[in-house]
Coordinates of C-alpha atoms in Angstrom, one line a residue:
X1 CA -5.7 2.8 71.7
X2 CA -2.8 3.7 69.7
X3 CA -2.0 1.4 66.3
X4 CA 1.9 0.8 65.6
X5 CA 2.6 1.3 62.1
X6 CA 5.5 0.8 59.8
X7 CA 6.8 4.0 57.6
X8 CA 9.8 5.2 56.2
X9 CA 11.5 8.1 58.0
X10 CA 14.3 10.4 58.5
X11 CA 16.3 10.7 61.5
X12 CA 18.8 13.5 60.4
X13 CA 19.4 16.0 57.5
X14 CA 21.9 13.7 56.3
X15 CA 20.6 10.4 56.9
X16 CA 18.8 8.1 54.3
X17 CA 15.2 7.3 54.9
X18 CA 14.5 3.8 56.3
X19 CA 12.1 1.7 58.0
X20 CA 10.6 3.1 61.2
X21 CA 7.8 2.1 63.4
X22 CA 5.8 4.6 65.5
X23 CA 2.3 4.8 67.3
X24 CA -0.6 6.5 65.3
X25 CA -2.8 8.5 67.8
X26 CA -6.2 6.7 68.8
X27 CA -8.9 7.9 66.5
X28 CA -11.3 10.6 67.8
X29 CA -15.2 10.4 67.4
X30 CA -14.6 12.9 63.9
X31 CA -11.7 11.0 62.9
X32 CA -11.2 9.0 59.6
X33 CA -8.7 6.0 59.6
X34 CA -7.1 5.6 56.3
X35 CA -4.9 3.0 54.5
X36 CA -2.6 4.6 52.7
X37 CA -2.4 3.2 49.0
X38 CA -0.2 5.8 47.2
X39 CA 1.8 8.7 48.2
X40 CA 3.4 11.2 45.9
X41 CA 6.9 12.7 46.6
X42 CA 7.0 16.4 46.4
X43 CA 9.9 18.4 46.4
X44 CA 9.0 20.1 49.6
X45 CA 9.5 16.4 51.2
X46 CA 13.3 16.8 50.1
X47 CA 13.5 20.2 51.5
X48 CA 11.9 19.3 54.8
X49 CA 14.0 15.9 55.4
X50 CA 17.2 17.8 54.7
X51 CA 16.0 20.8 57.0
X52 CA 16.4 23.3 54.1
X53 CA 14.0 25.5 55.9
X54 CA 15.5 25.3 59.3
X55 CA 12.4 23.8 61.1
X56 CA 12.8 19.8 60.7
X57 CA 12.0 17.5 63.7
X58 CA 13.2 14.2 63.6
X59 CA 12.4 11.4 63.3
X60 CA 10.3 12.5 60.2
X61 CA 7.7 10.5 58.1
X62 CA 7.2 12.6 55.0
X63 CA 4.5 12.4 52.2
X64 CA 1.4 14.8 51.9
X65 CA 0.1 13.7 48.5
X66 CA -2.2 10.8 49.9
X67 CA -4.6 8.6 48.4
X68 CA -6.0 5.9 50.4
X69 CA -9.0 3.9 51.3
X70 CA -11.1 4.3 54.5
X71 CA -10.8 1.5 57.0
X72 CA -12.8 3.0 60.0
X73 CA -14.6 6.1 61.0
X74 CA -15.3 7.8 64.4
X75 CA -18.8 7.8 65.9
X76 CA -19.5 11.3 64.6
X77 CA -18.1 10.9 61.1
X78 CA -21.3 11.6 58.6
X79 CA -19.1 12.2 55.3
X80 CA -17.2 9.1 54.8
X81 CA -17.7 5.4 55.3
X82 CA -15.3 2.2 55.1
X83 CA -14.2 1.6 51.7
X84 CA -14.3 5.0 50.3
X85 CA -11.5 6.4 47.9
X86 CA -10.1 9.5 49.9
X87 CA -7.1 11.9 49.8
X88 CA -5.4 14.1 52.2
X89 CA -3.2 16.7 51.2
X90 CA -0.9 19.3 52.9
X91 CA -2.9 20.0 55.9
X92 CA -4.7 18.0 58.6
X93 CA -6.3 20.7 60.6
X94 CA -6.4 24.5 61.2
X95 CA -8.0 26.6 63.9
X96 CA -11.4 26.9 62.1
X97 CA -12.4 30.3 63.4
X98 CA -9.9 32.9 62.2
X99 CA -10.7 35.5 59.4
X100 CA -8.8 33.3 56.6
X101 CA -10.2 30.0 57.8
X102 CA -13.7 31.6 57.6
X103 CA -13.1 32.4 53.9
X104 CA -12.1 28.5 53.3
X105 CA -8.4 29.5 53.1
X106 CA -7.5 27.1 55.9
X107 CA -3.6 27.2 54.4
X108 CA -3.5 30.9 55.6
X109 CA -4.8 30.1 59.2
X110 CA -3.8 32.9 61.2
X111 CA -2.6 30.4 64.0
X112 CA -1.0 28.3 61.5
X113 CA -2.4 25.3 60.0
X114 CA -1.7 21.8 61.2
X115 CA 0.6 20.4 58.4
X116 CA 0.2 16.8 57.4
X117 CA 4.0 16.1 58.8
X118 CA 6.5 18.1 60.7
X119 CA 3.6 19.6 62.2
X120 CA 1.8 19.6 65.5
X121 CA -1.7 18.0 66.3
X122 CA -3.9 21.2 67.4
X123 CA -5.7 19.1 70.2
X124 CA -2.6 17.0 71.9
X125 CA 0.3 18.7 70.7
X126 CA 2.0 15.5 69.4
X127 CA 4.0 16.1 66.1
X128 CA 2.1 14.9 62.8
X129 CA 3.8 12.3 60.7
X130 CA 3.0 11.8 56.9
X131 CA 1.7 9.7 54.4
X132 CA 5.2 7.2 54.0
X133 CA 3.2 4.9 56.3
X134 CA 0.5 2.3 56.4
X135 CA -2.1 4.4 57.8
X136 CA -3.1 7.9 58.7
X137 CA -5.9 9.2 61.0
X138 CA -7.2 12.5 60.1
X139 CA -10.1 14.5 60.9
X140 CA -13.2 14.4 58.4
X141 CA -13.1 17.9 57.7
X142 CA -9.7 17.7 56.2
X143 CA -10.4 14.6 54.1
X144 CA -11.3 14.7 50.5
X145 CA -13.4 12.4 48.2
X146 CA -11.6 11.3 45.0
X147 CA -14.1 11.1 42.1
X148 CA -14.8 8.0 40.6
X149 CA -12.4 7.0 37.4
X150 CA -9.6 8.7 38.3
X151 CA -6.5 6.7 38.3
X152 CA -5.5 6.4 42.2
X153 CA -1.8 6.7 41.6
X154 CA -1.8 9.3 39.3
X155 CA -4.4 11.3 41.4
X156 CA -2.0 11.5 44.3
X157 CA 0.2 14.7 43.2
X158 CA -3.2 16.6 42.5
X159 CA -3.1 16.8 46.6
X160 CA -0.2 19.1 46.4
X161 CA 1.1 19.9 42.6
X162 CA -2.4 20.2 41.4
X163 CA -4.0 22.4 43.9
X164 CA -1.0 24.6 44.1
X165 CA -1.6 25.4 40.3
X166 CA -5.3 25.3 40.5
X167 CA -5.6 27.8 43.2
X168 CA -4.2 30.7 41.3
X169 CA -5.8 29.7 38.1
X170 CA -9.1 30.1 40.1
X171 CA -8.2 33.2 42.0
X172 CA -7.3 35.2 39.0
X173 CA -10.5 33.8 37.4
X174 CA -8.6 32.1 34.4
X175 CA -11.4 30.9 31.8
X176 CA -12.0 30.9 27.8
X177 CA -9.9 33.9 26.5
X178 CA -7.4 34.0 29.2
X179 CA -3.9 34.1 28.4
X180 CA -1.8 32.2 30.8
X181 CA 1.8 31.1 30.8
X182 CA 3.7 28.7 33.1
X183 CA 7.6 29.1 34.0
X184 CA 9.1 25.6 34.3
X185 CA 8.2 22.3 33.2
X186 CA 8.4 20.0 36.2
X187 CA 5.7 18.6 38.8
X188 CA 3.9 21.8 39.2
X189 CA 4.7 23.3 35.9
X190 CA 2.8 20.0 34.2
X191 CA -0.1 20.3 36.2
X192 CA -0.2 24.1 35.4
X193 CA -0.3 23.5 31.4
X194 CA -3.1 20.7 32.1
X195 CA -5.4 22.8 34.4
X196 CA -5.0 25.9 32.5
X197 CA -5.8 24.2 29.3
X198 CA -8.9 22.6 30.6
X199 CA -10.1 25.9 31.7
X200 CA -10.2 27.2 28.2
X201 CA -7.0 29.5 28.4
X202 CA -4.5 29.9 25.8
X203 CA -1.4 28.2 27.3
X204 CA 2.3 29.1 26.9
X205 CA 5.2 27.4 28.6
X206 CA 8.4 29.4 29.4
X207 CA 11.4 27.2 29.6
X208 CA 15.2 27.8 29.7
X209 CA 15.7 24.1 28.0
X210 CA 15.3 23.6 24.2
X211 CA 13.7 20.3 23.3
X212 CA 10.4 20.5 25.6
X213 CA 8.1 21.7 22.8
X214 CA 6.6 18.2 21.9
X215 CA 6.1 17.3 25.8
X216 CA 4.7 20.6 26.6
X217 CA 2.2 20.7 23.6
X218 CA 1.1 16.9 24.6
X219 CA 0.2 18.4 28.0
X220 CA -1.5 21.4 27.0
X221 CA 0.9 24.2 25.7
X222 CA -0.4 26.1 22.6
X223 CA 3.2 27.7 22.4
X224 CA 6.6 27.1 23.9
X225 CA 8.9 30.3 24.6
X226 CA 12.6 30.0 25.2
X227 CA 13.1 32.3 27.9
X228 CA 16.8 32.7 27.1
X229 CA 16.0 34.0 23.4
X230 CA 15.3 37.9 23.5
X231 CA 13.7 37.5 20.1
X232 CA 11.0 34.9 21.5
X233 CA 10.6 37.1 24.7
X234 CA 9.9 40.1 22.4
X235 CA 7.3 38.6 20.4
X236 CA 5.1 37.9 23.6
X237 CA 5.6 41.1 25.2
X238 CA 2.3 42.6 26.8
X239 CA 0.8 39.1 26.1
X240 CA -0.3 37.4 29.4
X241 CA -3.0 38.0 32.0
X242 CA -1.5 35.5 34.3
X243 CA 2.2 33.8 34.7
X244 CA 2.7 30.9 37.1
X245 CA 6.1 30.7 38.2
X246 CA 6.8 27.1 39.4
X247 CA 10.8 27.4 39.6
X248 CA 11.7 26.3 43.2
X249 CA 14.8 27.9 43.4
X250 CA 16.1 31.7 43.4
X251 CA 15.9 33.0 39.8
X252 CA 15.4 36.5 38.0
X253 CA 11.8 37.3 37.5
X254 CA 12.6 40.7 35.8
X255 CA 12.7 39.1 32.2
X256 CA 9.1 37.9 32.4
X257 CA 7.4 41.3 33.6
X258 CA 7.5 42.6 29.9
X259 CA 5.4 39.7 28.8
X260 CA 2.5 40.5 31.1
X261 CA -0.5 42.6 29.9
X262 CA -1.4 45.8 31.6
X263 CA -2.9 44.7 34.8
X264 CA -1.3 41.2 34.6
X265 CA 0.1 39.2 37.5
X266 CA 3.1 36.8 38.1
X267 CA 2.3 34.3 40.5
X268 CA 5.3 32.5 42.5
X269 CA 4.0 29.1 43.9
X270 CA 7.7 27.2 43.6
X271 CA 9.9 29.5 45.5
X272 CA 10.3 30.9 49.0
X273 CA 12.7 33.7 49.9
X274 CA 14.4 36.9 48.7
X275 CA 14.4 37.5 44.9
X276 CA 17.8 37.8 43.3
X277 CA 18.4 40.3 41.5
X278 CA 16.0 42.4 43.0
X279 CA 12.4 43.2 41.6
X280 CA 12.3 46.3 39.4
X281 CA 9.2 48.1 40.6
X282 CA 8.9 50.5 37.3
X283 CA 7.1 47.9 35.0
X284 CA 4.7 47.3 37.9
X285 CA 3.8 50.8 38.5
X286 CA 3.8 52.0 35.1
X287 CA 1.4 49.3 33.9
X288 CA -0.4 48.1 37.1
X289 CA 1.4 44.7 36.9
X290 CA 1.7 42.6 39.9
X291 CA 4.1 40.1 41.4
X292 CA 2.1 37.6 44.0
X293 CA 2.3 34.4 45.8
X294 CA 0.0 31.7 46.4
X295 CA 0.1 28.6 48.9
X296 CA -1.8 25.5 48.1
X297 CA -5.4 26.0 48.5
X298 CA -8.0 25.5 51.1
X299 CA -10.2 22.3 51.7
X300 CA -13.1 23.4 49.6
X301 CA -11.1 24.9 46.8
X302 CA -9.1 21.2 46.7
X303 CA -12.4 19.3 47.0
X304 CA -13.3 21.5 43.8
X305 CA -10.0 20.8 42.0
X306 CA -10.3 17.2 42.4
X307 CA -13.8 17.1 41.3
X308 CA -12.7 19.3 38.2
X309 CA -10.0 16.8 37.5
X310 CA -12.6 13.9 37.6
X311 CA -14.9 15.7 35.1
X312 CA -11.8 16.5 32.7
X313 CA -9.8 13.2 33.2
X314 CA -6.7 15.0 34.7
X315 CA -4.1 13.2 36.5
X316 CA -0.4 13.9 37.0
X317 CA 2.1 12.2 34.8
X318 CA 3.8 9.8 37.2
X319 CA 6.4 7.3 37.7
X320 CA 5.3 4.5 40.3
X321 CA 8.1 3.3 42.6
X322 CA 8.7 1.1 45.7
X323 CA 9.3 2.7 49.0
X324 CA 12.6 1.2 49.0
X325 CA 13.7 3.3 46.2
X326 CA 12.9 6.7 47.9
X327 CA 16.4 7.6 48.5
X328 CA 17.5 7.3 45.0
X329 CA 13.9 9.0 43.9
X330 CA 15.1 12.1 45.9
X331 CA 18.5 12.2 44.2
X332 CA 16.7 12.0 40.9
X333 CA 14.2 14.6 42.1
X334 CA 17.1 17.1 42.6
X335 CA 18.1 16.6 39.2
X336 CA 14.9 16.9 37.5
X337 CA 15.0 13.4 36.3
X338 CA 11.5 12.4 36.3
X339 CA 8.4 13.2 34.2
X340 CA 6.7 14.6 36.2
X341 CA 6.1 13.3 39.5
X342 CA 7.4 10.3 41.6
X343 CA 4.2 8.2 43.6
X344 CA 5.2 5.4 46.1
X345 CA 3.0 2.3 45.9
X346 CA 2.6 1.8 49.4
X347 CA 2.0 -1.8 49.1
X348 CA 5.8 -1.9 48.8
X349 CA 6.0 -1.2 52.5
X350 CA 4.7 -4.7 53.5
X351 CA 8.0 -6.0 51.9
X352 CA 10.2 -3.2 53.7
X353 CA 13.1 -4.9 55.8

């Protein structure tokens, strides 16, 4: 039996989000039914709602940084029980059998992962709807355990911003003695600083905006470099083993290449699209440097990230809002007017009219 739930949805690229009722699918034997307590607001929510990527389906209920409480489980569920603190990130299923899934890289599923919203259920073909809603129903294999002691609201952005920066740090084997730089101090960037520092790296922030040094150091940066200052950039030439570039719009990555050490890698995690100006390949070839990309993380790696954050007491810096303020939050997000992530208190949905 389906469950009719309240949510906030967009009905077109130009409409405001507003109250919307829809039917959640009936739980299957391996499903977990989750009451949504908090949901982070990701920059990709805005992109999807406004059809910036050209694949939007409406009505759309966004939200893929979900923290909640288990209220029911299917007959075959063994990993969760009612009352458990859980999370759901950007994916709710994958094919489970391709080469990528076999490596625990469900985000790179060769037939396409089923995304938490604006996606398609792999079993019945219905469209998925996200966490700006009262409940969500997810197969147990894509539900994550939230460690005791983590603030639930602050943990929500870990399900996207956290894993997006954790995954490249782990893939490129960051640890004690590593020299890591993060480009941009926003929702992704502030998590990159925290996580890299907790892994034992020497951490630098690249920023175009003066005045961020105090906050960057509070978040874990050992050094702040103004990327528009040629002298400061020259001082860090050849230093970094890894640069995590979190900038979400087209920008010039060439100035950062001289700051990589021989064999170093710059990883794009914020921007999808062609580079402009084009990338100069000469520094890559002459010093075995690389430009790479990284997308969120697999389920096992996301659980590892949550456990790591639990051990180190890491959560996102957040501003908690009511669901009624979501449209204003989107406008503020586009202006970078948040430190550093909005999180919706979903209890406010009960008062939505």
